[in-house]
Structures are given as C-alpha cells and as structure tokens.
Amino acid sequence: MTHNRSPQRARLLWCGYAAFWLGLLYALVSVYWAAGGTVGLDTLGGELERLARARDPRMIAVVWLTAGLKLFAAVLGLAVVQEWGQRVPRRVLLTLSWGATAALVLYGGSLVVGQTLVEAGVIEASADMDRKAFSWHLFLWDPWFLVWGLLLGAATWGRARRSAAR
C-alpha cells in the first residue's frame, strides 16, 4: 500500500507546484502591465488594451487587484501540497482552493468553449473582431486559466482525499 501512495503523492506535488508556477507567471504578467509595461498589450485587444495604454487609473487598479488575486490563487497551489499549508484550517483552505478552482475552470473553460465555437464558425464573429487578440486569447490567455484551474483542482482533490483519510 505504501508503494501506491508514493506515485500518488508525487502527482499531487506536481499538480500543486505546476498550479503555483502557472499562477505566479500569470500574476507577473499582470504586475508588468500594471507597472506600465506595454509589451503584449496588443494581445488583449479592444477596450482592455485601450484603457491599459491610456493608463486609465481604474484599469490600472483592476490590474493590480487581478495580480494580487492571481498570486493568492497561485499560493493556494502550494498550500494544498506543502506541510505549512496544514497550519491553515482544513475547511478554510479547501473552501478557498475549491473556490479558486471553480473560478479558474469556469472562466477559462467558458471562454475557450465560446472562442472555439467562433473559430469553428458555429458562432459568427463580430465584424470588428481583433483577430490577433482573439487568437492570443483562444490559444494562450484563456486556456492558461483553464489548465491552471484543472491543476489546482487536482491538487486540492488530492489534499481533500489525504486529509479525509487521516
């Protein structure tokens, strides 16, 4: 039985660390843009790009808030697989982690599904669609949320099973 737990623990750790790194990288992109960086803003498209380029104070505040939330969700990936995460009450940690998982998967998943339907011609794209930004969202930004959420969910599931078995 111990033999089966070791690969299971390795997968749990891998998912938690991968969720952490994906979240951290995503948070760093937001920090870069919030601090005034402009490389890659054209991948956002539309009003988001316009407001970011204009350094609209409300938009910049939202980007800083987003960076903080991404960093918090990234740390949840570590908290569910590290010993120090056991200092957080189980119910609190699992509630936060499941909540972040649901937000990431629902947000990323719904966008990817919708964009895939547009790409496949099932849904008609608007005439003024920014094709470059659309492609970046379909192939990077939105799947990133989805994959991050799935990894965090797998790590959280493993943590919930491990702590329930105790």
C-alpha atoms as one frame of an Amber mdcrd trajectory, in Angstrom:
protein
   0.000   0.000   0.000   2.871   2.388   0.685   4.093   1.739  -2.863   0.823
   3.140  -4.306   0.953   6.253  -2.147   4.350   7.414  -3.355   3.393   7.928
  -7.033   0.095   9.407  -5.874   1.943  11.876  -3.638   4.324  12.725  -6.498
   1.365  13.532  -8.778  -0.217  15.642  -6.064   3.022  17.584  -5.588   3.463
  18.008  -9.337  -0.054  19.406  -9.723   0.358  21.787  -6.782   3.718  23.091
  -7.969   2.534  23.408 -11.574  -0.547  25.338 -10.396   1.718  27.596  -8.351
   4.100  28.324 -11.237   1.310  28.922 -13.760  -0.386  31.300 -11.339   2.837
  33.080 -10.437   3.751  33.616 -14.096   0.264  34.918 -14.817   0.487  37.278
 -11.820   3.872  38.549 -13.027   2.396  39.393 -16.440  -0.284  41.440 -14.665
   2.299  43.166 -12.452   4.343  44.044 -15.538   1.332  45.605 -17.247   0.151
  47.358 -14.064   3.623  48.850 -13.598   3.489  50.350 -17.089   4.879  47.631
 -19.345   3.430  47.647 -22.832   4.878  44.540 -24.498   1.993  42.186 -25.185
  -0.806  44.678 -24.571  -1.851  44.194 -28.180  -2.719  40.599 -27.281  -5.514
  41.865 -25.017  -7.372  43.760 -27.707 -10.386  46.033 -27.542 -11.249  48.236
 -24.620  -8.837  46.445 -22.265  -5.893  47.320 -24.475  -7.095  50.898 -24.976
  -7.551  51.543 -21.249  -4.223  49.928 -20.386  -2.365  52.017 -22.968  -4.110
  55.157 -21.696  -3.021  54.206 -18.145  -6.607  54.677 -17.005  -6.392  54.731
 -13.177  -9.401  52.440 -12.725  -7.983  49.940 -15.195  -4.564  50.018 -13.518
  -6.219  49.460 -10.116  -8.112  46.474 -11.544  -4.903  45.032 -12.999  -3.122
  45.385  -9.616  -6.091  43.713  -7.896  -6.047  40.970 -10.512  -2.326  40.435
  -9.953  -2.948  40.067  -6.216  -5.768  37.584  -6.738  -3.645  35.563  -9.168
  -0.790  35.487  -6.666  -3.162  34.395  -3.886  -4.587  31.600  -6.058  -1.051
  30.567  -7.031  -0.055  30.232  -3.376  -3.099  28.019  -2.807  -1.460  25.511
  -5.163   1.471  25.275  -2.771  -0.637  25.408   0.373  -2.541  22.256  -0.545
   0.659  20.231  -1.087   3.080  21.681   1.479   3.289  20.896   5.182   2.971
  24.604   6.069  -0.460  24.553   4.397  -1.663  22.269   7.163  -1.440  25.232
   9.556  -4.429  26.715   7.743  -7.684  25.193   8.986  -8.621  22.395   6.599
 -12.098  23.725   5.862 -10.794  27.242   5.136  -8.005  26.027   2.859 -10.222
  23.639   0.920 -13.013  26.211   0.569 -10.590  28.820  -0.781  -8.886  26.344
  -3.070 -12.121  24.853  -4.419 -13.464  28.384  -4.939 -10.360  29.407  -6.894
 -10.535  26.155  -8.859 -14.166  26.782  -9.793 -13.485  30.394 -10.807 -10.478
  29.467 -12.950 -12.115  26.475 -14.643 -15.460  28.189 -15.268 -13.855  31.394
 -16.530 -11.200  29.766 -18.688 -13.449  26.939 -19.826 -16.388  29.097 -20.856
 -14.116  31.448 -22.802 -12.280  28.617 -24.534 -15.551  26.910 -25.489 -17.058
  30.143 -26.799 -13.923  31.091 -28.735 -13.611  27.590 -30.156 -17.187  27.861
 -31.440 -16.299  31.172 -33.085 -13.127  29.672 -34.572 -15.107  26.693 -35.902
 -17.694  29.002 -37.485 -20.551  27.806 -35.289 -20.896  31.307 -33.833 -20.373
  34.287 -36.105 -17.545  36.611 -35.115 -18.236  40.323 -34.945 -17.060  42.272
 -37.963 -14.685  44.392 -35.900 -13.088  41.479 -34.021  -9.372  41.943 -33.379
  -8.120  38.687 -34.893  -4.678  38.897 -33.245  -6.089  39.411 -29.746  -8.714
  36.722 -30.373  -6.013  34.197 -31.286  -3.942  35.064 -28.224  -6.988  34.566
 -26.005  -8.002  31.319 -27.711  -4.543  29.746 -27.741  -2.854  31.200 -24.639
  -4.547  33.514 -22.164  -7.842  31.678 -21.636  -6.560  28.078 -21.816  -3.945
  29.186 -19.279  -6.760  29.911 -16.807  -8.388  26.570 -17.593  -5.216  24.473
 -17.217  -4.252  26.349 -14.055  -7.680  25.655 -12.605  -7.557  21.973 -13.502
  -4.131  21.604 -11.889  -5.237  23.442  -8.764  -8.350  21.273  -8.661  -6.309
  18.081  -8.934  -4.012  19.209  -6.121  -6.986  20.241  -3.982  -8.731  16.926
  -4.655  -5.603  15.085  -3.540  -5.344  17.199  -0.397  -9.015  16.645   0.435
  -8.648  12.869  -0.001  -5.430  12.738   2.030  -6.833  14.737   4.922 -10.143
  12.811   4.876  -8.201   9.539   5.125  -6.474  10.719   8.307
